[in-house]
Coordinates of C-alpha atoms and ligand atoms in Angstrom, one line a residue:
X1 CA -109.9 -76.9 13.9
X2 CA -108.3 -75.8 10.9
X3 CA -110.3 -72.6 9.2
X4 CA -109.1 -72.3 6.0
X5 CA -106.9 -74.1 3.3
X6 CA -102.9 -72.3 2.9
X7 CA -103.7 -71.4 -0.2
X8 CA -106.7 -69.2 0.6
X9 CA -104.5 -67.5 3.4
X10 CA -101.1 -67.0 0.7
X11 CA -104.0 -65.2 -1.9
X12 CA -105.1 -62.2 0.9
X13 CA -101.5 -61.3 1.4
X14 CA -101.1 -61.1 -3.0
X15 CA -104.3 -58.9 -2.7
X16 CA -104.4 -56.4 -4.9
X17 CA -105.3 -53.2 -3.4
X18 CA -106.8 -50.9 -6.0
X19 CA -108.3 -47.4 -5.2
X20 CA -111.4 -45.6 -6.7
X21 CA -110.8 -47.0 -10.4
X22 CA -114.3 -44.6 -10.4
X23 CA -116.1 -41.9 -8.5
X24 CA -117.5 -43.1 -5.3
X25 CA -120.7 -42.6 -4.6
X26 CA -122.8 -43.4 -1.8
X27 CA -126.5 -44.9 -2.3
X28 CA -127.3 -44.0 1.8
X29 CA -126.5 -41.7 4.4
X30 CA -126.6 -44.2 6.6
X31 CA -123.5 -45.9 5.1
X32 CA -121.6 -43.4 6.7
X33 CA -123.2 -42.5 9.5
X34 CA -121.3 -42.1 12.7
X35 CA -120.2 -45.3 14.3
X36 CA -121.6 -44.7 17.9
X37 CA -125.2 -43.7 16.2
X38 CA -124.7 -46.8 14.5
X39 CA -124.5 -48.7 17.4
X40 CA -127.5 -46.9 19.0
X41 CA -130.0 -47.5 16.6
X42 CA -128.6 -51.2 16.6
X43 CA -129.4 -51.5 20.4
X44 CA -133.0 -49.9 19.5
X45 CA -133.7 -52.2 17.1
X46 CA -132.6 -55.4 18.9
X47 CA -135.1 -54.6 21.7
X48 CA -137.8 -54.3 19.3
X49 CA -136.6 -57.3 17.2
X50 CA -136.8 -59.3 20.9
X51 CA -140.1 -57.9 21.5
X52 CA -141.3 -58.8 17.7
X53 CA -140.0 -62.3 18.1
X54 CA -142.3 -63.0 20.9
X55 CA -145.0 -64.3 18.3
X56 CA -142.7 -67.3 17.2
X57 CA -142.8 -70.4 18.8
X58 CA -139.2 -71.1 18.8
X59 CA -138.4 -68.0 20.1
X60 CA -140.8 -67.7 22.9
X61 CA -139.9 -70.9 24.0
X62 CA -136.0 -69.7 24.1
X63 CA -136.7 -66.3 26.0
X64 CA -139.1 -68.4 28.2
X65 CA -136.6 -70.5 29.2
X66 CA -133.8 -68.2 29.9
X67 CA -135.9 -65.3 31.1
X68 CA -135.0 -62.9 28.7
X69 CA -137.4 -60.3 27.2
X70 CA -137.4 -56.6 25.6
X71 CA -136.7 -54.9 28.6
X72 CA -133.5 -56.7 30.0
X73 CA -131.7 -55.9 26.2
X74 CA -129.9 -53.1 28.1
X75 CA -126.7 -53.1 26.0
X76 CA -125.7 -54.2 22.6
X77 CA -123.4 -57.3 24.6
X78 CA -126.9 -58.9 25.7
X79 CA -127.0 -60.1 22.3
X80 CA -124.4 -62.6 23.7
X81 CA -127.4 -64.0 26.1
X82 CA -129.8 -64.6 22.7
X83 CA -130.2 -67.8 21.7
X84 CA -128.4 -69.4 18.6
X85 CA -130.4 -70.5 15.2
X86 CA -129.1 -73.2 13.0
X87 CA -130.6 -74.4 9.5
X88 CA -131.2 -77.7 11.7
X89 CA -134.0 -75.6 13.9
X90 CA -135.6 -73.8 10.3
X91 CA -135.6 -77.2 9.0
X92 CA -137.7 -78.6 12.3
X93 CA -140.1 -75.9 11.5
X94 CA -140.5 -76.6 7.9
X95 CA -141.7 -74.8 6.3
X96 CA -142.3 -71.6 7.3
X97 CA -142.4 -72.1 11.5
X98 CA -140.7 -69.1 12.1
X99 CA -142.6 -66.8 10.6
X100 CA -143.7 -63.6 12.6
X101 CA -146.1 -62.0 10.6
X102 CA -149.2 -63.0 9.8
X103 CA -149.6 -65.0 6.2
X104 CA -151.4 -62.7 4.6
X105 CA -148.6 -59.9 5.1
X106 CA -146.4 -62.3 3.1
X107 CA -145.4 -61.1 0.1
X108 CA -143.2 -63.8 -1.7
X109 CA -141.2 -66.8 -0.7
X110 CA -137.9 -67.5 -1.7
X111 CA -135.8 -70.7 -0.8
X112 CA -132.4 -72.7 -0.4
X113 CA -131.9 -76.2 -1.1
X114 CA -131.3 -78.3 2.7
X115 CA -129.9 -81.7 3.7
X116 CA -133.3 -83.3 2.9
X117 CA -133.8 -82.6 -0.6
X118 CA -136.6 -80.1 0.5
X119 CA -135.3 -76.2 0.6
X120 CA -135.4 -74.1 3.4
X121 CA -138.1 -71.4 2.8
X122 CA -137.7 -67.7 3.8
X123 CA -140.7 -65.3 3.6
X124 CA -140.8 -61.5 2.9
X125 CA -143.3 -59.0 3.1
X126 CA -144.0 -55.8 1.0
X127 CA -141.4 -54.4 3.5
X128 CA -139.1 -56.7 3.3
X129 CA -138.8 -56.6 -0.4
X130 CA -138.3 -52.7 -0.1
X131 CA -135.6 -52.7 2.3
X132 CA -133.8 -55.9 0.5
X133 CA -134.0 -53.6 -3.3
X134 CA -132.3 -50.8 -0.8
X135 CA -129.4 -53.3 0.2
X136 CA -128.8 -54.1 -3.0
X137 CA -128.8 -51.2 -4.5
X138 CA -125.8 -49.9 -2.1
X139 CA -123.3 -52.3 -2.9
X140 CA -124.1 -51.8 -6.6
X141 CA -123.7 -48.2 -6.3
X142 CA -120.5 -48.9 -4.4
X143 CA -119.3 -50.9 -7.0
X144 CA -120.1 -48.3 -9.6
X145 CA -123.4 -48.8 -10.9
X146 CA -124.9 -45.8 -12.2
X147 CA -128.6 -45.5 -14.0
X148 CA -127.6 -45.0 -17.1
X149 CA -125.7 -48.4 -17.0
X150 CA -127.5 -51.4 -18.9
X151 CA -127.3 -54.6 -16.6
X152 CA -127.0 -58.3 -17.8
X153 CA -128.7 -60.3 -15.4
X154 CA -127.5 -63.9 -15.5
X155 CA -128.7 -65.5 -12.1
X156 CA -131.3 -68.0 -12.3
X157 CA -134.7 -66.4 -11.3
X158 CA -137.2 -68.3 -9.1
X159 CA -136.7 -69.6 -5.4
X160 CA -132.9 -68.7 -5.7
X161 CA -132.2 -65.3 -4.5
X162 CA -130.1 -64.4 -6.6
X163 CA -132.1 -63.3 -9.4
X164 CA -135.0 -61.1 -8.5
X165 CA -132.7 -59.8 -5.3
X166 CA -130.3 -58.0 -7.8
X167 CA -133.0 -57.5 -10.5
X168 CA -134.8 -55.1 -7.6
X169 CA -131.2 -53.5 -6.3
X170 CA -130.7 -52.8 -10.1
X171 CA -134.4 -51.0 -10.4
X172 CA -134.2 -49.5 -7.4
X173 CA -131.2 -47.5 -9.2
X174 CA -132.5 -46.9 -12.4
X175 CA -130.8 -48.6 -14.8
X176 CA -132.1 -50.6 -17.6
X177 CA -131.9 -54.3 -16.8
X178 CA -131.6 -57.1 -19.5
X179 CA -133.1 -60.2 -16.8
X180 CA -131.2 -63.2 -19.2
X181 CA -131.4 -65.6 -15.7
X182 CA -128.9 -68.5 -16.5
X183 CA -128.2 -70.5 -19.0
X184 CA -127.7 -70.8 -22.8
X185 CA -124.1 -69.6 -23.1
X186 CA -124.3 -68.6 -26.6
X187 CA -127.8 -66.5 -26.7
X188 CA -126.3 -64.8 -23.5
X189 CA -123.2 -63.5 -25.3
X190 CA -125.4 -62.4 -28.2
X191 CA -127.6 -60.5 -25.5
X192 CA -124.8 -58.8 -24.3
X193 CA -123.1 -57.9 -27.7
X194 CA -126.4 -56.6 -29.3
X195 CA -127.8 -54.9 -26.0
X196 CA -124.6 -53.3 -25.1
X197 CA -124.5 -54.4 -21.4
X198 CA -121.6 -52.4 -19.6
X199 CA -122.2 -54.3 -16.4
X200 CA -122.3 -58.2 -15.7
X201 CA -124.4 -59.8 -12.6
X202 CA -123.5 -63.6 -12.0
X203 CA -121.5 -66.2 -9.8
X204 CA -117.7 -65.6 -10.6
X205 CA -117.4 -69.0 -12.5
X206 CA -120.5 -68.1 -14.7
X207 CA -118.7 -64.8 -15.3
X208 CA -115.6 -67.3 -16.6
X209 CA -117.8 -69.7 -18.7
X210 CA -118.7 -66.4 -20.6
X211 CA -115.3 -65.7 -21.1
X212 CA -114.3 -69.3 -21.9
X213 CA -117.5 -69.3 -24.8
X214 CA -116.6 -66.4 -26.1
X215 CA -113.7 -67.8 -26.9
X216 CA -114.4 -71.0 -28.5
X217 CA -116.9 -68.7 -30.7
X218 CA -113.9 -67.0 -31.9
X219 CA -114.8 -63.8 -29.8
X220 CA -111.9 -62.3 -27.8
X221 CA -113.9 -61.7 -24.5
X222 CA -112.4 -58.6 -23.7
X223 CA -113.9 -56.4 -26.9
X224 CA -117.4 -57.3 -25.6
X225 CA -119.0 -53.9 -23.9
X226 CA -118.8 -55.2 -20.4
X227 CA -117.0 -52.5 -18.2
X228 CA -117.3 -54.2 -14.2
X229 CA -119.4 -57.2 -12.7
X230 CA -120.7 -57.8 -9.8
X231 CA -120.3 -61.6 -9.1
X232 CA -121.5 -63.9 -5.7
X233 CA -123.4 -66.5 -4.2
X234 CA -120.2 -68.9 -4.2
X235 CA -116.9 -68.9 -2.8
X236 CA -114.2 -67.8 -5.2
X237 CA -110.7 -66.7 -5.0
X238 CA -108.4 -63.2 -5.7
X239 CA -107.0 -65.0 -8.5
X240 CA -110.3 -66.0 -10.0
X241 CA -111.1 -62.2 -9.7
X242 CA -107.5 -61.5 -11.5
X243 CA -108.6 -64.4 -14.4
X244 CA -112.1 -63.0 -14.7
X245 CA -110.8 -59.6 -15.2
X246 CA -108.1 -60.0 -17.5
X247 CA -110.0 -62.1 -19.4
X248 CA -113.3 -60.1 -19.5
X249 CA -111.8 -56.9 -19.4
X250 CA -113.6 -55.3 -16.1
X251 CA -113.3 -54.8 -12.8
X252 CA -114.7 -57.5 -10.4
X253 CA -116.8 -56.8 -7.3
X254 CA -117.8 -59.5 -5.0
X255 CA -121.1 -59.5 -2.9
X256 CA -122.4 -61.9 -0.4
X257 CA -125.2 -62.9 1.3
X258 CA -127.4 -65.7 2.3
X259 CA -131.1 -66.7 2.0
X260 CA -132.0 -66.9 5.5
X261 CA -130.6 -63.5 6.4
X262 CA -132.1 -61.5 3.1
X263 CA -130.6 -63.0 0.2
X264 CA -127.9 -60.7 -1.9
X265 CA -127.3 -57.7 -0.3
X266 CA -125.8 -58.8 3.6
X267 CA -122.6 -57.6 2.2
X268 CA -120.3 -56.0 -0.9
X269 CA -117.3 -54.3 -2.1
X270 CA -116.7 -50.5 -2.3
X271 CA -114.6 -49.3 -4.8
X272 CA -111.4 -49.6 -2.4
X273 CA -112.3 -53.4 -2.4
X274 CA -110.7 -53.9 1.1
X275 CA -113.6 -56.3 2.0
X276 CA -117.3 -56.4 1.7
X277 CA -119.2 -53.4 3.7
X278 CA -121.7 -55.3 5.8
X279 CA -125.2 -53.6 6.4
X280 CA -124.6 -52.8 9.6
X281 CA -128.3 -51.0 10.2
X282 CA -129.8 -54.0 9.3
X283 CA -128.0 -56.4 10.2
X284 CA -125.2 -57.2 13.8
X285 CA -122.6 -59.6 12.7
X286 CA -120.6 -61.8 15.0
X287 CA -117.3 -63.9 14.0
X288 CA -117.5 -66.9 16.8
X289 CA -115.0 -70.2 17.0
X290 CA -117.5 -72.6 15.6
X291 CA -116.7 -74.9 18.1
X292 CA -116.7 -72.4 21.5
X293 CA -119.4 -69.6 19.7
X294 CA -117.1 -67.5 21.8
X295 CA -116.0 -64.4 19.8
X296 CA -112.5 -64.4 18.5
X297 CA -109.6 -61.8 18.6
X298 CA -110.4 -59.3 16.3
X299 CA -109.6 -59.5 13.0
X300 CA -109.0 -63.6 13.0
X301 CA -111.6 -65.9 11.3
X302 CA -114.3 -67.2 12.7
X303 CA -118.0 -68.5 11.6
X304 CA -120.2 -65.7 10.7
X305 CA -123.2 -65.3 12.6
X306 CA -125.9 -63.0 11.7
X307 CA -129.1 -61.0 13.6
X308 CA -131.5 -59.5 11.1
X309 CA -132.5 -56.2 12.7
X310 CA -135.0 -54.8 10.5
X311 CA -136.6 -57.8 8.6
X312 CA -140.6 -58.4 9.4
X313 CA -141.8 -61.7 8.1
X314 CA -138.5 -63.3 9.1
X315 CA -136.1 -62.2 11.2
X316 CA -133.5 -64.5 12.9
X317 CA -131.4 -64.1 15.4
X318 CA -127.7 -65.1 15.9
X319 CA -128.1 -67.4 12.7
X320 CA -124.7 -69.6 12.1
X321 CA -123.9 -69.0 8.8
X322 CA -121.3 -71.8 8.7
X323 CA -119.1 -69.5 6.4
X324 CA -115.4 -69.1 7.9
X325 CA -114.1 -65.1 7.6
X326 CA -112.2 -62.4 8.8
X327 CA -114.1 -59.1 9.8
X328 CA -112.2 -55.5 9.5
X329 CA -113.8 -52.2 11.2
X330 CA -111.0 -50.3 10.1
X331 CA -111.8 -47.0 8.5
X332 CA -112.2 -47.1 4.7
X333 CA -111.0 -44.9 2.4
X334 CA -114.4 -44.8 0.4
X335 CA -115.8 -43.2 3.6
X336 CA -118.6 -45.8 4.8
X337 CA -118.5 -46.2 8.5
X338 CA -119.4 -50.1 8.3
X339 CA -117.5 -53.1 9.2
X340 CA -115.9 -55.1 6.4
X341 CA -115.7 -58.9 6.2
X342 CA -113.0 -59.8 3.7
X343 CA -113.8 -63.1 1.2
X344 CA -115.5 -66.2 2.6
X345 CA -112.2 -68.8 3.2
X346 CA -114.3 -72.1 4.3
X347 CA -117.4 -73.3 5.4
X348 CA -117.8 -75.4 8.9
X349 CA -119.8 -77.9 7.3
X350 CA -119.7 -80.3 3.9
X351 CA -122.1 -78.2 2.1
X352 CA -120.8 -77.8 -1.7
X353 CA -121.2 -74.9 -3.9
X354 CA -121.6 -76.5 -7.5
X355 CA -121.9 -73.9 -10.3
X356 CA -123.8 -71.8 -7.4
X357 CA -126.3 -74.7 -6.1
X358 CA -125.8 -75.4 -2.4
X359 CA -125.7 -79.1 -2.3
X360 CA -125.1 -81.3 0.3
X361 CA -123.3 -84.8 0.3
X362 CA -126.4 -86.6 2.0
X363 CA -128.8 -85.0 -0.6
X364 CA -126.8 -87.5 -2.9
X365 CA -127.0 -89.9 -0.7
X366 CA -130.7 -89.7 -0.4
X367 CA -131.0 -90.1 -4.4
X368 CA -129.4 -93.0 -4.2
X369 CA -131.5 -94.7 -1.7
X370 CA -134.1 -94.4 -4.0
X371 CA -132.8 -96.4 -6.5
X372 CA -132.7 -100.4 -5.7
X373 CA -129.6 -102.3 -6.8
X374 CA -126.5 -99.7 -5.5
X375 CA -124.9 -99.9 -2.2
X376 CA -124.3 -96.8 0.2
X377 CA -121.2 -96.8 -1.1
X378 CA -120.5 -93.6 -2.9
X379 CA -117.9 -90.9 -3.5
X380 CA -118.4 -87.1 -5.0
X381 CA -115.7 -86.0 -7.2
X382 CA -115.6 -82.0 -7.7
X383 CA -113.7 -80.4 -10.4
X384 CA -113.5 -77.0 -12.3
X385 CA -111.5 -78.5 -15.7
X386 CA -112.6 -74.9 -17.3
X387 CA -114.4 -72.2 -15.8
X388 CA -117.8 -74.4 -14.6
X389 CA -118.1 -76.7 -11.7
X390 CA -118.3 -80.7 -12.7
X391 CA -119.8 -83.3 -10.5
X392 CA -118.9 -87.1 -11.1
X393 CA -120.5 -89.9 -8.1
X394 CA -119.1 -92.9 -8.3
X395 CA -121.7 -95.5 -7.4
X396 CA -120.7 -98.9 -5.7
X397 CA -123.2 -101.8 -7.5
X398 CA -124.5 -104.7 -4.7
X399 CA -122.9 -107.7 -6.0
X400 CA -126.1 -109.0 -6.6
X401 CA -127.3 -106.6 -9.2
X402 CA -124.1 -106.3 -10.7
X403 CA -124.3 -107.2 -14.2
X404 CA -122.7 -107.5 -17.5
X405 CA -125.4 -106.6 -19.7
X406 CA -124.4 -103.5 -20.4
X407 CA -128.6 -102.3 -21.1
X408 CA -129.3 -103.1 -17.4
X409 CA -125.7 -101.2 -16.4
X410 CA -127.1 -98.4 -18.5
X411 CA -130.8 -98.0 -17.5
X412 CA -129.5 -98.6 -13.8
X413 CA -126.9 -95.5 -14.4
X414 CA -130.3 -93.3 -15.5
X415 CA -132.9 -94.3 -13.0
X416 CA -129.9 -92.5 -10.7
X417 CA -129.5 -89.8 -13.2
X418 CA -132.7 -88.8 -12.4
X419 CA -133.0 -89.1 -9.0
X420 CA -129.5 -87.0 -8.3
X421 CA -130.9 -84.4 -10.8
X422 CA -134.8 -84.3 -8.8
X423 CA -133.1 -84.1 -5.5
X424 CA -130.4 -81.8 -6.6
X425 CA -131.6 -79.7 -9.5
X426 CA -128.1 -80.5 -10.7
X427 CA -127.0 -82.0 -13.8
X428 CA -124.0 -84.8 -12.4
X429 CA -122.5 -87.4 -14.2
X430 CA -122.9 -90.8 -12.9
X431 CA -120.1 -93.7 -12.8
X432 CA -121.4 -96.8 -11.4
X433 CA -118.2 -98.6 -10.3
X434 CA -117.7 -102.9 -9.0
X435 CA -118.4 -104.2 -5.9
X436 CA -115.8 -103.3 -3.5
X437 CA -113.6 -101.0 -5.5
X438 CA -114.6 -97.7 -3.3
X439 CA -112.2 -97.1 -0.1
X440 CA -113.6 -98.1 3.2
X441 CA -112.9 -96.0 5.9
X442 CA -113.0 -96.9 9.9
X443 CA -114.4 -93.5 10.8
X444 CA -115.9 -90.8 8.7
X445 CA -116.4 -91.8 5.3
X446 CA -114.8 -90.0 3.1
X447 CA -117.8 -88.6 0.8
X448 CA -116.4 -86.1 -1.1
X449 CA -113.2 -85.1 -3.3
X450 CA -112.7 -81.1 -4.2
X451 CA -110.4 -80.8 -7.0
X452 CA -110.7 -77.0 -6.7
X453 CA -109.7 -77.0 -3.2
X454 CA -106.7 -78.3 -4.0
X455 CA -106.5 -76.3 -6.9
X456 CA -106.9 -73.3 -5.0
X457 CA -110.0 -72.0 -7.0
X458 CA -112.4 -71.8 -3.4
Ligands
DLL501 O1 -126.2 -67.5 -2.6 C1 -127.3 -65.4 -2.0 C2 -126.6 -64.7 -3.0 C3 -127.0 -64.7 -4.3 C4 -125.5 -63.9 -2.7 C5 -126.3 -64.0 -5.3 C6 -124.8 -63.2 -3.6 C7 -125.2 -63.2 -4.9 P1 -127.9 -69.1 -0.7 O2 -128.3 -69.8 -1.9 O3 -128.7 -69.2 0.5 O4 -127.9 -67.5 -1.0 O5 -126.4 -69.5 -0.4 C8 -125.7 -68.8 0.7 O6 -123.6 -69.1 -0.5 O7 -123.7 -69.1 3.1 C9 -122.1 -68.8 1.3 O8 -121.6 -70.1 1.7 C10 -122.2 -68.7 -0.2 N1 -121.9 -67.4 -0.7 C11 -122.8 -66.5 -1.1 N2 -122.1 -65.4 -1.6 C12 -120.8 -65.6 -1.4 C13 -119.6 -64.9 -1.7 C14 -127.0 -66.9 -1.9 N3 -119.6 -63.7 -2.3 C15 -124.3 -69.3 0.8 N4 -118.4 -65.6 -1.4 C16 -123.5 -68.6 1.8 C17 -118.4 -66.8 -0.9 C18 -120.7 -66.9 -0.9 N5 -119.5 -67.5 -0.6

């Protein structure tokens, strides 16, 4: 299986390896704490994550049927004999089936979008929520956030985790926070002119469409007060990072995480920016062939796979991440004892990242179904023409309800519109094409075309 694209692997070699452009400053002791007391209270907490997990059904069942228990988690490597947890087995025990606290210790829901149009629904408690601010505000304080910094919030806030996950790293802090969420290109340029914002919190191709509407405004992007950003939640490239920063005028941190496993906050840069520090207290990380789940040599990729350690009403264990990268436990010069993984090269599935939605080719698919008169015949075109994500499906029309009334063409070409943009939550333009004109393929269809791939941008 091939892991990642050439041109992601030629980009880590061009790398640029700056050092402490700014003081560095540590949010936790336990950043640094010694490795082997590390490890220690990782062991502790895996028995009582085992012993916790005992209330949920899919769990029991697992540790039923391979005898394991609390007491024979003797050794960190008998997280090898855990079972595995896939989106597939959340999505079987929709919607909140793994729970392991009791509902009324649940203290807010967040969500990711699935195959089936429905997201996949994670649950926190008070505790949860505390220990998630924490996270965050570690790799924002590793990437230079200080409390008298004003931060521009521009992730959507609601089931995403993106928005009130920084919003509470940020508090947690102290600074002052200006909560934008997305959107409205214009008004969030004005909020970051007239409020004075020195630090920028989005997806790295937001970041650019800032940059690119500043500039069609007549604004040179780089005299706005922004002094660093901290971008994530999709895949981007060092040379993105070198375009956003030249054009912007900061310095560019990356951060990653995933819903399932807490949300922002798994991982993020220092201010060496050799790779993301992972939470290692909270969180063990594998890096397993996706097709053996046997670990690989060190320092190759492999899928990410993640046991939450600490987290109450959710915790998971050995969840496949499906995101293809490189881990580095090399010491780092900004002192924090933790593992590294470097940028996210590939995923092991066809999920898309579009303008920081997770969609998946079949949610499409499913859109379509609902509308009588096209064909499963389809094809999703990808493209970054400027800094934001496009989206055109090309729809094959049954010969039957092809028409040339161009009224019937048109209200057919909305009725889809709509569905695409209920199942999605994306906006993605729609080209209903003749009978017969999309390419057939013997095997896999070929759903989907990624400009940006090619391109080199993820
Ligand atoms: O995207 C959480 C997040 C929000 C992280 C904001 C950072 C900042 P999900 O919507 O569940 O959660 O999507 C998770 O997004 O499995 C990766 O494929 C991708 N992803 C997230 N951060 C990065 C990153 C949030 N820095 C999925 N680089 C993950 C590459 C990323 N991919």
């Amino acid at each position: 299986m091939r892991l990642w694209p050439e041109s992601s692997a030629r980009a880590e070699s061009e790398k640029p390896r700056m050092k402490f452009p700014f003081e560095n400053r540590i949010w936790d002791q336990a950043e640094i704490m010694p490795v082997a007391d590390r490890r220690q209270l990782q062991l502790q907490r895996l028995a009582e994550l085992v012993a916790r997990l005992g209330s949920v059904p899919f769990y029991k069942q697992a540790f039923a049927r391979t005898g394991l228990g609390p007491e024979k988690i003797k050794s960190l490597d008998d997280l090898r004999r855990l079972p595995i947890t896939t989106k597939a087995d959340l999505r079987e025990h929709y919607p909140l089936g793994f729970l392991a606290v009791p509902r009324e210790k649940v203290a807010r829901i967040h969500g990711s979008s699935g195959t089936t149009g429905k997201p996949t629904f994670v649950a926190y408690t008070a505790g949860d929520l505390e220990t998630w601010a924490q996270l965050c505000a570690r790799f924002l304080v590793a990437g230079g956030l200080q409390p008298e910094h004003t931060v521009h919030i521009a992730f959507g806030y609601g089931l995403f985790t993106g928005g009130f996950g920084l919003h509470y790293g940020v508090e947690r802090v102290g600074a002052a926070i200006v909560p934008a969420a997305s959107g409205n290109t214009p008004r969030q340029l004005m909020l970051i002119q007239d409020l004075g914002a020195q630090v920028l919190v989005c997806t790295p191709s937001y970041a650019l469409q800032i940059a690119e509407t500043a500039r069609s405004t007549g604004l040179d992007p780089a005299k706005l007060p922004l002094e660093f950003g901290h971008f994530g939640g999709e895949p981007w490239t060092e040379d993105m990072r070198l375009q956003i920063e030249r054009e912007l005028g900061i310095l560019a941190f990356n951060n990653y995480g995933l819903s399932e496993v807490i949300g922002p906050g798994v991982s993020g840069e220092c201010a060496a920016r050799t790779g993301m520090h992972i939470q290692e207290d909270h969180f063990i990380v594998e890096c397993l062939d996706p097709d053996t789940l046997q670990p690989v040599e060190p320092g190759q990729p492999g899928e990410l796979v993640f046991t939450t350690l600490t987290k109450e009403a959710f915790p998971l264990i050995r969840y496949r991440t499906r995101d293809i990268a490189r881990l580095d436990d090399s010491p780092c010069p900004c002192g924090r004892t933790t593992a590294r993984m470097d940028r996210v090269i590939g995923r092991t599935d066809d999920m898309l990242i579009i303008r920081g939605v997770n969609v998946f080719p079949s949610q499409v698919e499913e859109a379509l179904l609902r509308v009588e008169g096209t064909a499963p015949h389809y094809l999703i075109e990808v493209d970054r023409p400027g800094a934001m994500d496009e989206v055109t499906v090309h729809v094959e029309i049954r010969p039957q309800d092809f028409s040339d009334k161009m009224s019937q063409m048109q209200s057919l070409r909305e009725q889809i519109d709509r569905e695409v943009h209920a199942v999605t939550g994306l906006r993605m333009q729609i080209k209903l094409v003749e009978p017969q004109t999309l390419e057939r393929s013997a095997g896999k269809a070929k759903r989907v075309i990624d400009h940006r791939r090619e391109k080199g941008l993820i």
